[in-house]
PDB file of C-alpha atoms in Angstrom:
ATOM      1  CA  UNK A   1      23.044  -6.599  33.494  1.00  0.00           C
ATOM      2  CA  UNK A   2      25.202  -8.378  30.646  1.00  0.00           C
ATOM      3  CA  UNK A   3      23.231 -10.778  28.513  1.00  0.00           C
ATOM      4  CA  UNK A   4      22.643 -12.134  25.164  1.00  0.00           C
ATOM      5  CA  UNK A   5      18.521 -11.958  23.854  1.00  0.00           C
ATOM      6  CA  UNK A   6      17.939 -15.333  21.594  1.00  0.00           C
ATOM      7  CA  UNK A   7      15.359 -14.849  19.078  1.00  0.00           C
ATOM      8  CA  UNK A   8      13.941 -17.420  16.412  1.00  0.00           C
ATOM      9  CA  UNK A   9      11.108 -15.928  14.175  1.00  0.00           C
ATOM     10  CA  UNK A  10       9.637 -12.381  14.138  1.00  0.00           C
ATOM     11  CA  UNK A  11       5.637 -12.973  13.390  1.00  0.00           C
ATOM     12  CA  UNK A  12       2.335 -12.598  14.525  1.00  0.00           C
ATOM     13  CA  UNK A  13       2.075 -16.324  14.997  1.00  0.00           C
ATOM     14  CA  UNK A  14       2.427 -16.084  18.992  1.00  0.00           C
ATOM     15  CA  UNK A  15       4.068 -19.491  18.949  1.00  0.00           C
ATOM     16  CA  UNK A  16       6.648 -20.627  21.071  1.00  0.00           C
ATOM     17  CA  UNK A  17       9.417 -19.620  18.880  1.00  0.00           C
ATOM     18  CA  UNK A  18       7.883 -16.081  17.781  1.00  0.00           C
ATOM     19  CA  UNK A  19       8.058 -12.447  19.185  1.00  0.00           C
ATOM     20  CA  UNK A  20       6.367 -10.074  16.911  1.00  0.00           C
ATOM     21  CA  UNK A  21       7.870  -6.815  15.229  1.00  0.00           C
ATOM     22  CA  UNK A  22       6.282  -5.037  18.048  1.00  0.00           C
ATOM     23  CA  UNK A  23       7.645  -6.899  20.825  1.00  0.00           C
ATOM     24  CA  UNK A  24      10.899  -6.674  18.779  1.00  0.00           C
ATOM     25  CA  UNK A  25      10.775  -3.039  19.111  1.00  0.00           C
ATOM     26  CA  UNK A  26       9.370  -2.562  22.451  1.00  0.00           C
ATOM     27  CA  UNK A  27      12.315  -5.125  23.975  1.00  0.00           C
ATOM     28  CA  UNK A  28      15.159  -3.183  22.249  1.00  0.00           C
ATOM     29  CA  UNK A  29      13.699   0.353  23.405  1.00  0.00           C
ATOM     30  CA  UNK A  30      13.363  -0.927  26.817  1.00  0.00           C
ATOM     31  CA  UNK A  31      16.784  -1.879  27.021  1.00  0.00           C
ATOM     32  CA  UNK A  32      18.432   0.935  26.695  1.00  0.00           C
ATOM     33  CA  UNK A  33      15.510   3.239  28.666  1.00  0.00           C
ATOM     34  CA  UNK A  34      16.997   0.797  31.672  1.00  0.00           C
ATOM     35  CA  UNK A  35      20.790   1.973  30.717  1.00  0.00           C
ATOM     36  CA  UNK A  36      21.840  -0.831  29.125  1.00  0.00           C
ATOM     37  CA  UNK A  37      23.698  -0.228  25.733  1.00  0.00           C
ATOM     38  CA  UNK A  38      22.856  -3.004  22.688  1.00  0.00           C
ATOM     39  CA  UNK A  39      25.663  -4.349  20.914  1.00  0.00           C
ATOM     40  CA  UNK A  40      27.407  -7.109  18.882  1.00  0.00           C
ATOM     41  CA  UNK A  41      27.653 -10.440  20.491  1.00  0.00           C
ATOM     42  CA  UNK A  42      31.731 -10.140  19.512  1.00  0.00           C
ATOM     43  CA  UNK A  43      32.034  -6.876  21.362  1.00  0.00           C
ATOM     44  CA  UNK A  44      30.143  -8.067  24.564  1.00  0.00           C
ATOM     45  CA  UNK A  45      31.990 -11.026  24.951  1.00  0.00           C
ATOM     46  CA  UNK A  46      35.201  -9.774  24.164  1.00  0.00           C
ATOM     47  CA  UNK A  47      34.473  -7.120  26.698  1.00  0.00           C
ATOM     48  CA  UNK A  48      34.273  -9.191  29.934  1.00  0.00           C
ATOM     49  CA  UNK A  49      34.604  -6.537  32.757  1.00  0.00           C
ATOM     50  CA  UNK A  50      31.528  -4.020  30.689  1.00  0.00           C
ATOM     51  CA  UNK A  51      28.695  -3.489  32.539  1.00  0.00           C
ATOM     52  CA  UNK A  52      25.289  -3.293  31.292  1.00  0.00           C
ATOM     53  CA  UNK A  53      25.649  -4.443  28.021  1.00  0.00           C
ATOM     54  CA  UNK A  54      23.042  -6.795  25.758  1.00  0.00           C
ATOM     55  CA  UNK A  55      23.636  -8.687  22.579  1.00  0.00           C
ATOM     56  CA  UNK A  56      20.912  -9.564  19.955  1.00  0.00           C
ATOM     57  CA  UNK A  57      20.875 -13.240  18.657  1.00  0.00           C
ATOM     58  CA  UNK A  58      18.660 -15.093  16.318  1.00  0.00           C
ATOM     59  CA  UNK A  59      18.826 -18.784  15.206  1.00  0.00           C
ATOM     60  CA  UNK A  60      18.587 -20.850  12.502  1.00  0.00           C
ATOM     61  CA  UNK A  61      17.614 -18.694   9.697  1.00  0.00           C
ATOM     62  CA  UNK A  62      13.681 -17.905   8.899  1.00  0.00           C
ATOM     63  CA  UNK A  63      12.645 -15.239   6.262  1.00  0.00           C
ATOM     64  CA  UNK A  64      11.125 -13.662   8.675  1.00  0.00           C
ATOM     65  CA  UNK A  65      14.220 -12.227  10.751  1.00  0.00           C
ATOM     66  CA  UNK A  66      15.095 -10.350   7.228  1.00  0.00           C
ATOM     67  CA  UNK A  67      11.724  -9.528   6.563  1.00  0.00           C
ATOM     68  CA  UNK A  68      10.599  -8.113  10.117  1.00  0.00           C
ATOM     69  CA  UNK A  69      13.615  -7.816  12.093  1.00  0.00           C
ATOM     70  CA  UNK A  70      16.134  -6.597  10.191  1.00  0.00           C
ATOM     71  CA  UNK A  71      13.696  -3.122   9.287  1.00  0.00           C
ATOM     72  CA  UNK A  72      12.745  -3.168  12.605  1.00  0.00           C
ATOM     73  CA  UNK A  73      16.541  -3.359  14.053  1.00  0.00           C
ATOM     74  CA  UNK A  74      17.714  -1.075  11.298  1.00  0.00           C
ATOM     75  CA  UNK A  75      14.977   1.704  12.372  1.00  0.00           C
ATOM     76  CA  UNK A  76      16.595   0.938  16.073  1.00  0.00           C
ATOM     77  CA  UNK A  77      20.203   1.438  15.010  1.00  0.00           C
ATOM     78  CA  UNK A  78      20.597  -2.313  15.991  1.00  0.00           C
ATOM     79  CA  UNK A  79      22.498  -5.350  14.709  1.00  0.00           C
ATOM     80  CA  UNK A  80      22.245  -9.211  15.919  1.00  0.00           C
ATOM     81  CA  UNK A  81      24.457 -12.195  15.318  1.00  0.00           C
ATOM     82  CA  UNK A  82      22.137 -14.727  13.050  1.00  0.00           C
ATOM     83  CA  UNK A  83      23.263 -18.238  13.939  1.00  0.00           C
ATOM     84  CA  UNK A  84      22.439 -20.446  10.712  1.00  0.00           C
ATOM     85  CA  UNK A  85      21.595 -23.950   9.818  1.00  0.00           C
ATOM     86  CA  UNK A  86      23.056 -23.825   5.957  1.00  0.00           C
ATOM     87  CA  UNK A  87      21.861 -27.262   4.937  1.00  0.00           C
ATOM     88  CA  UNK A  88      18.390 -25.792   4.771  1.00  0.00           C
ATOM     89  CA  UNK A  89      18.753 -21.937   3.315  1.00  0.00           C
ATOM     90  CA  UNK A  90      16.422 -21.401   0.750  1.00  0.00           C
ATOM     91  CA  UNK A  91      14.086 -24.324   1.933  1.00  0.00           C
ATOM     92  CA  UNK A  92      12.666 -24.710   5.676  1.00  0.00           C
ATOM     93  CA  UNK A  93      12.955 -25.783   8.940  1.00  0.00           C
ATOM     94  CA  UNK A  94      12.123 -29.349   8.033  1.00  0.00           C
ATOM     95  CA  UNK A  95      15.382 -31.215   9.436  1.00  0.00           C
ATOM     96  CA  UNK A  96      14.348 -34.478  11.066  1.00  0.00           C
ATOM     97  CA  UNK A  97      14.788 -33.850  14.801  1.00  0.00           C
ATOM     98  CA  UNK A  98      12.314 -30.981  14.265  1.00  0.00           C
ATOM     99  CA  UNK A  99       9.539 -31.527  16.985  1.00  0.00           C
ATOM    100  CA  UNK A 100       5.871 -32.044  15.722  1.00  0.00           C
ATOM    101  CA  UNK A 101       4.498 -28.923  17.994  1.00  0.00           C
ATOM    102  CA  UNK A 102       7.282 -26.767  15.836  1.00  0.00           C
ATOM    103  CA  UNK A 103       5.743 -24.387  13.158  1.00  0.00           C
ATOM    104  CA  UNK A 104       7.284 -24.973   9.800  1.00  0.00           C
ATOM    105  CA  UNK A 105       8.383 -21.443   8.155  1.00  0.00           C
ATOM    106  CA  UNK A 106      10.739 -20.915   4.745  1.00  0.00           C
ATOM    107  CA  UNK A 107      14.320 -20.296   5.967  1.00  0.00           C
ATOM    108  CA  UNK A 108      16.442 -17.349   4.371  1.00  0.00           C
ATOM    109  CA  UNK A 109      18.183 -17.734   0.552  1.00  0.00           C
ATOM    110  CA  UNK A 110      21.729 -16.706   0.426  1.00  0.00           C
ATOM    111  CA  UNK A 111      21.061 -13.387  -1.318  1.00  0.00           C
ATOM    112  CA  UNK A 112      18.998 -12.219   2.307  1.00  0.00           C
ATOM    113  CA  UNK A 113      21.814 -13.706   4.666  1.00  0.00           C
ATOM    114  CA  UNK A 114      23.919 -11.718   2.237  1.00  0.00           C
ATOM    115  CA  UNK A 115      21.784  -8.645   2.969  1.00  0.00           C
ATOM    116  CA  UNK A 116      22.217  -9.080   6.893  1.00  0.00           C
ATOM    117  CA  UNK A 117      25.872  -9.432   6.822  1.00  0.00           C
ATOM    118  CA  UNK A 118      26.101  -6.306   4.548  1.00  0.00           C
ATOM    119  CA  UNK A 119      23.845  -4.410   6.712  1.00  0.00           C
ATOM    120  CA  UNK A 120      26.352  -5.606   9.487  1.00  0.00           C
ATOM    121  CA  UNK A 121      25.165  -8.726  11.187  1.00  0.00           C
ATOM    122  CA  UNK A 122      27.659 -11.148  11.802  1.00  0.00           C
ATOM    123  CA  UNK A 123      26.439 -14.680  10.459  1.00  0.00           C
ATOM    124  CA  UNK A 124      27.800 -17.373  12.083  1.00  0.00           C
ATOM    125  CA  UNK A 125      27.453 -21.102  12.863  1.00  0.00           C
ATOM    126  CA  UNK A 126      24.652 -23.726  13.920  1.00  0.00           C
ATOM    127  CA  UNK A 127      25.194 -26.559  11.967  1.00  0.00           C
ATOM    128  CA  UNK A 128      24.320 -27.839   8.589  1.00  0.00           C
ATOM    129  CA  UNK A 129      21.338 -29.885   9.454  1.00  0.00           C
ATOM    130  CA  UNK A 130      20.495 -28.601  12.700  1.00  0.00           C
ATOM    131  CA  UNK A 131      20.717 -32.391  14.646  1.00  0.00           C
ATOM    132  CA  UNK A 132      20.855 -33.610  18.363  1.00  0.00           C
ATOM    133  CA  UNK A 133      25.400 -33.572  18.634  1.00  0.00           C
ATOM    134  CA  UNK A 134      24.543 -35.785  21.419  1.00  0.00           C
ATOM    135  CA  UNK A 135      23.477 -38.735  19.379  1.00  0.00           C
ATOM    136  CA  UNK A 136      26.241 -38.224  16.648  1.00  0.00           C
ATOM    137  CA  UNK A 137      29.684 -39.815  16.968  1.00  0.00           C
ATOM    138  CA  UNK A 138      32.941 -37.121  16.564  1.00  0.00           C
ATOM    139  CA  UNK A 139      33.226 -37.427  12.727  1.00  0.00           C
ATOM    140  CA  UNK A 140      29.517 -36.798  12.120  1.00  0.00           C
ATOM    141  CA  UNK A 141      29.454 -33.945  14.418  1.00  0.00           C
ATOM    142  CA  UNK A 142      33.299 -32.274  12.605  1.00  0.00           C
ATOM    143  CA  UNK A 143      31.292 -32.604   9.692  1.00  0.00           C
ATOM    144  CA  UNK A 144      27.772 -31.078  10.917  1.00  0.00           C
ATOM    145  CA  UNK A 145      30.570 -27.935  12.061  1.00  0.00           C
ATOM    146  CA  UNK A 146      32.895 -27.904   9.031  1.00  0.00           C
ATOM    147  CA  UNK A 147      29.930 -28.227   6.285  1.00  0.00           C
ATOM    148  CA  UNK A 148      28.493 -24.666   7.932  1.00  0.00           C
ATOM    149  CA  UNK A 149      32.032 -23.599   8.343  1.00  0.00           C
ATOM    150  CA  UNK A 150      32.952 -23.672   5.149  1.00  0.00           C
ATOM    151  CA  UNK A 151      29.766 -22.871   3.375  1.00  0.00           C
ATOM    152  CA  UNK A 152      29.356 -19.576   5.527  1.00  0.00           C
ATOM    153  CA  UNK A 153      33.282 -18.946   4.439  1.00  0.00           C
ATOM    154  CA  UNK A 154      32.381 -19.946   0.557  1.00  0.00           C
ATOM    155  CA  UNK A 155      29.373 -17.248   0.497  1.00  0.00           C
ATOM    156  CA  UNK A 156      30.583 -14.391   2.667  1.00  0.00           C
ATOM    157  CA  UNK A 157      34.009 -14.326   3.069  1.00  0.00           C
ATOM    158  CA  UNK A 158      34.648 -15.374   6.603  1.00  0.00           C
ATOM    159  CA  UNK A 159      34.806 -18.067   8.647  1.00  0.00           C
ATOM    160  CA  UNK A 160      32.595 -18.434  11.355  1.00  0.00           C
ATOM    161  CA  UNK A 161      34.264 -18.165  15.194  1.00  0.00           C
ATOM    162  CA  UNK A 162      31.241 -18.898  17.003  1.00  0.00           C
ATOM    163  CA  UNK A 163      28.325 -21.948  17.344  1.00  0.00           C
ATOM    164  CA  UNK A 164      25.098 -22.229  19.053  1.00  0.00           C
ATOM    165  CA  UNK A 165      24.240 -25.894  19.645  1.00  0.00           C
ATOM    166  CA  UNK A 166      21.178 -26.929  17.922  1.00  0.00           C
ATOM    167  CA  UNK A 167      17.916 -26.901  20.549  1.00  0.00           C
ATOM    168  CA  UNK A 168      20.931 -26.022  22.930  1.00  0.00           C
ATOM    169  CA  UNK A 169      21.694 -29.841  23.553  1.00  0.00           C
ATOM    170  CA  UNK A 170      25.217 -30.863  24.416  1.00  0.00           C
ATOM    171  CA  UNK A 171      27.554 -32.917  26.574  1.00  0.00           C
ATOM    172  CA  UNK A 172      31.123 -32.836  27.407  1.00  0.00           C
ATOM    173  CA  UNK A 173      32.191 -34.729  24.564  1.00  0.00           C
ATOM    174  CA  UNK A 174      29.999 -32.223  22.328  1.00  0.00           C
ATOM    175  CA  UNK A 175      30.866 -28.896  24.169  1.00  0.00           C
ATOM    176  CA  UNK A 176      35.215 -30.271  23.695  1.00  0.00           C
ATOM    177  CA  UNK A 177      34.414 -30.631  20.321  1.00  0.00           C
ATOM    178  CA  UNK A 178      33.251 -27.274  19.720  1.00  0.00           C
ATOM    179  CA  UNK A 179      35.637 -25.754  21.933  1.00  0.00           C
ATOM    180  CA  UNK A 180      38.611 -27.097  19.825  1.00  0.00           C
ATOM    181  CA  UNK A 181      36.548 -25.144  16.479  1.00  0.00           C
ATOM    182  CA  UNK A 182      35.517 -22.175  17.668  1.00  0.00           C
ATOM    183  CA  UNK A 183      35.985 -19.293  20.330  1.00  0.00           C
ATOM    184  CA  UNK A 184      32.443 -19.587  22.009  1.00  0.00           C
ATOM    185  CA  UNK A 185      29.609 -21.708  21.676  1.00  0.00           C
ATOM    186  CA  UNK A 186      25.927 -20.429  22.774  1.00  0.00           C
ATOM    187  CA  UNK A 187      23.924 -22.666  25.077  1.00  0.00           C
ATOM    188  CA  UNK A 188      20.177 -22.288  25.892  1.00  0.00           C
ATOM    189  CA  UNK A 189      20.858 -21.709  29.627  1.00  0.00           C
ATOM    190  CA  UNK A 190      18.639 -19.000  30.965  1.00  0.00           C
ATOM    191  CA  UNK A 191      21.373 -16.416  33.097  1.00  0.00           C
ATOM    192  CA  UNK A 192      22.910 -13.553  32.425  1.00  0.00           C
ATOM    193  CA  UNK A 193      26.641 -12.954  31.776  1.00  0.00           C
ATOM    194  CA  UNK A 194      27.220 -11.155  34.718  1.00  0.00           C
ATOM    195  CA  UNK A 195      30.088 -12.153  36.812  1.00  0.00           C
ATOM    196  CA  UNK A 196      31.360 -14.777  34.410  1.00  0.00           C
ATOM    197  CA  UNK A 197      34.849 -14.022  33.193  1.00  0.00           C
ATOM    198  CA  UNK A 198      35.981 -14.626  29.468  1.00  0.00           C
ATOM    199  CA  UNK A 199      37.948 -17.630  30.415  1.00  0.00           C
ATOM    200  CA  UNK A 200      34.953 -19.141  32.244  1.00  0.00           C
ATOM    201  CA  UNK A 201      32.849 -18.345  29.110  1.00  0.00           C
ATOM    202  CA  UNK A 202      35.230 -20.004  26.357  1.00  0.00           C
ATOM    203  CA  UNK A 203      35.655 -22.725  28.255  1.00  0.00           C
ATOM    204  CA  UNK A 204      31.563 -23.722  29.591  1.00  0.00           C
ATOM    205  CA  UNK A 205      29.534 -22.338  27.149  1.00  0.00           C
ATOM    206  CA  UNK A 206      27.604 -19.074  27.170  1.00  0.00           C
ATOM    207  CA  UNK A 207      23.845 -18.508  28.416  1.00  0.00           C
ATOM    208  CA  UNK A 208      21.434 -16.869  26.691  1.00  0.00           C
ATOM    209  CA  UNK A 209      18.025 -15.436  27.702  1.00  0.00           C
ATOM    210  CA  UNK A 210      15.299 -16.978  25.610  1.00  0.00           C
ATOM    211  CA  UNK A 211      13.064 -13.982  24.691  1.00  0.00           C
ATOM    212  CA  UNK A 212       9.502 -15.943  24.324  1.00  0.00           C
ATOM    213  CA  UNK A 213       9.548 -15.648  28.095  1.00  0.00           C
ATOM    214  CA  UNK A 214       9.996 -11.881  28.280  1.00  0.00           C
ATOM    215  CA  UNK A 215       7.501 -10.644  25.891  1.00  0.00           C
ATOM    216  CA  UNK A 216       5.080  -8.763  27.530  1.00  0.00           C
ATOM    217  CA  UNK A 217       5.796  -5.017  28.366  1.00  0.00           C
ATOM    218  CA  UNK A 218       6.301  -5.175  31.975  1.00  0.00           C
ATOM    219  CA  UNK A 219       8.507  -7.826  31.183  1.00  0.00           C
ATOM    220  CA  UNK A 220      10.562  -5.325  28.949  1.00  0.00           C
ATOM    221  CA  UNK A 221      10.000  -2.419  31.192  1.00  0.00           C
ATOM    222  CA  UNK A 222      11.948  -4.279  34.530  1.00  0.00           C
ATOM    223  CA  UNK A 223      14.349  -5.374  32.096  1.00  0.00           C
ATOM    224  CA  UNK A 224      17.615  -6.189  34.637  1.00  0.00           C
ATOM    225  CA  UNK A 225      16.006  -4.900  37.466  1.00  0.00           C
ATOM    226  CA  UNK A 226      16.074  -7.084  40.290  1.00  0.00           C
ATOM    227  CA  UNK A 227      12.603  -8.322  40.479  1.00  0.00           C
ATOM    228  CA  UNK A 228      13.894  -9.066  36.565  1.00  0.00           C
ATOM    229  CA  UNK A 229      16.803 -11.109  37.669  1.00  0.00           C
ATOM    230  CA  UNK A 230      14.736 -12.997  40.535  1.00  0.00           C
ATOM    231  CA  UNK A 231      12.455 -14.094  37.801  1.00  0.00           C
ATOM    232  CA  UNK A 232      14.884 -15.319  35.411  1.00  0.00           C
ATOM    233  CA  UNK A 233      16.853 -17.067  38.324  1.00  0.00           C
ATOM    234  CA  UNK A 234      13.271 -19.469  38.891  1.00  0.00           C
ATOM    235  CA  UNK A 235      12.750 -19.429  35.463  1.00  0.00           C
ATOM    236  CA  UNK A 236      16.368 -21.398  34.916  1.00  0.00           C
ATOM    237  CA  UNK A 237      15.762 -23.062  38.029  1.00  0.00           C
ATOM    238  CA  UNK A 238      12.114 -24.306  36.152  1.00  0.00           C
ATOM    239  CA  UNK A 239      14.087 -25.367  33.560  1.00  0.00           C
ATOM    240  CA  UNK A 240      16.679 -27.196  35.256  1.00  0.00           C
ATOM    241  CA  UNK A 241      13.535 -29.494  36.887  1.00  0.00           C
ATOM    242  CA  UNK A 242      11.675 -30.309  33.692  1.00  0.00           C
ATOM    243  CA  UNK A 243      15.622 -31.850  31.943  1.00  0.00           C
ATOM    244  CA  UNK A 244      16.431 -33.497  35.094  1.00  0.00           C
TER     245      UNK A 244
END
C-alpha cells in the first residue's frame, strides 16, 4: 500500500485529534513489520510507480508533535512533513472557525519548528489563520497562502511547495487556486495512493488516511492488508454520507 498517515496532537487526551506516543510508536513499527518502508511525503509522491511506501504528516502545529513525536520518531529513525498554521505559532489553536468540541492546546514557537526542520522534517504550508477557503474570495485566500509562504521562507530558508487545506475543505475554485501555488495540496479524503499517477495527484488533490481511526493494535497490525483496505474503503464511503 502507498499512503500518507495525518496526525494532529500526540497526547494522552484520547480526543478526536490525539494518538498517544504509544500508538505513535506501535503504528510506525507496524508499518514496516507489514513491508512497507516510511518515508518523506516529497519522496513518496515524487515516486509514483513505488510500492509499499507510507509518509508521516502532522497538521497545524501543537507543542506536542515536538514534545512527543519528534523523540518518539527520532528513536524510530522517522521524519514527517508538519503542515503549519503560522498566524498562531507561539499561541494556540484558537482561530475562529475552530469547532467548540475541539481541545485547545499551545501551538509550537519558531525555535521548535526550527528544531523539526533541523532534525529533518520538512515544514510546509496550511495557512496563516487556518480558515474555511470556501467562504473566502481569491484575494483573501492568495493572502491566507502567501502570509505562510513567506513567513515559513523568512524563518527557515525555503519556500513551502506543498498545502493541506484547513479541516480539508475545498472546492474547485479553492483546489485551482492552490494548484497555481504549489505542487500538491493534501485533502482529508480517506484512500490510499495506490494506483493514482503523479499527474492525477497534482492535479485532484492527495488523500490522506486520518490516523484517529486506526489506533488500536489490530488496527496497526493489518496495516494494508486487505481486510485493512476493505475497512478504509467503508470508512471513506461513511464519510462521503455524513458531507453529502
Amino acid at each position: 500500500m502507498r499512503a500518507i498517515l495525518t496526525f494532529h496532537s500526540v497526547d494522552q487526551t484520547d480526543s478526536v485529534l490525539s494518538v498517544t506516543p504509544a500508538q505513535l510508536r506501535s503504528l510506525v513499527r507496524s508499518v514496516r513489520a507489514r513491508g512497507h518502508e516510511v518515508v518523506s511525503l516529497r519522496a513518496l509522491l515524487e515516486s509514483p510507480t513505488s510500492s509499499n511506501r507510507v509518509a508521516l504528516t502532522f497538521d497545524d502545529g501543537f507543542q506536542t508533535v515536538h514534545e512527543r513525536a519528534l523523540p518518539v520518531l527520532r528513536d524510530e529513525g522517522a521524519t514527517a512533513t508538519l503542515f503549519l498554521t503560522t498566524g498562531h505559532v507561539g499561541g494556540s489553536n484558537d482561530w475562529p472557525t475552530q469547532p467548540d468540541w475541539a481541545p485547545r492546546w499551545p501551538m509550537l514557537g519558531w525555535d521548535q519548528v526550527e528544531d523539526l526542520a533541523a532534525a529533518g522534517w520538512e515544514i510546509q504550508a496550511h495557512t496563516a489563520t487556518h480558515p474555511d477557503l470556501r467562504a473566502l474570495s481569491d484575494e483573501a485566500i492568495r493572502v491566507e497562502m502567501e502570509g505562510a509562504d513567506a513567513l515559513i521562507e523568512e524563518r527557515l530558508g525555503r519556500r513551502p511547495d506543498h498545502f493541506a487545506y484547513p479541516y480539508g475543505y475545498f472546492n474547485e475554485r479553492v483546489q485551482e487556486l492552490a494548484n497555481d501555488r504549489y505542487a500538491w495540496s493534501m485533502t482529508t479524503e480517506m484512500s490510499p495512493l495506490d494506483g493514482r499517477g503523479e499527474d492525477e495527484l497534482r492535479a485532484d488533490g492527495v488523500p490522506r488516511l486520518d490516523t484517529y481511526y486506526i489506533r488500536t493494535p489490530r488496527a496497526h497490525r493489518g496495516f494494508g492488508g486487505l481486510g485493512f483496505r476493505a475497512w478504509v474503503t467503508g470508512r471513506a464511503a461513511i464519510r462521503r454520507l455524513r458531507s453529502a
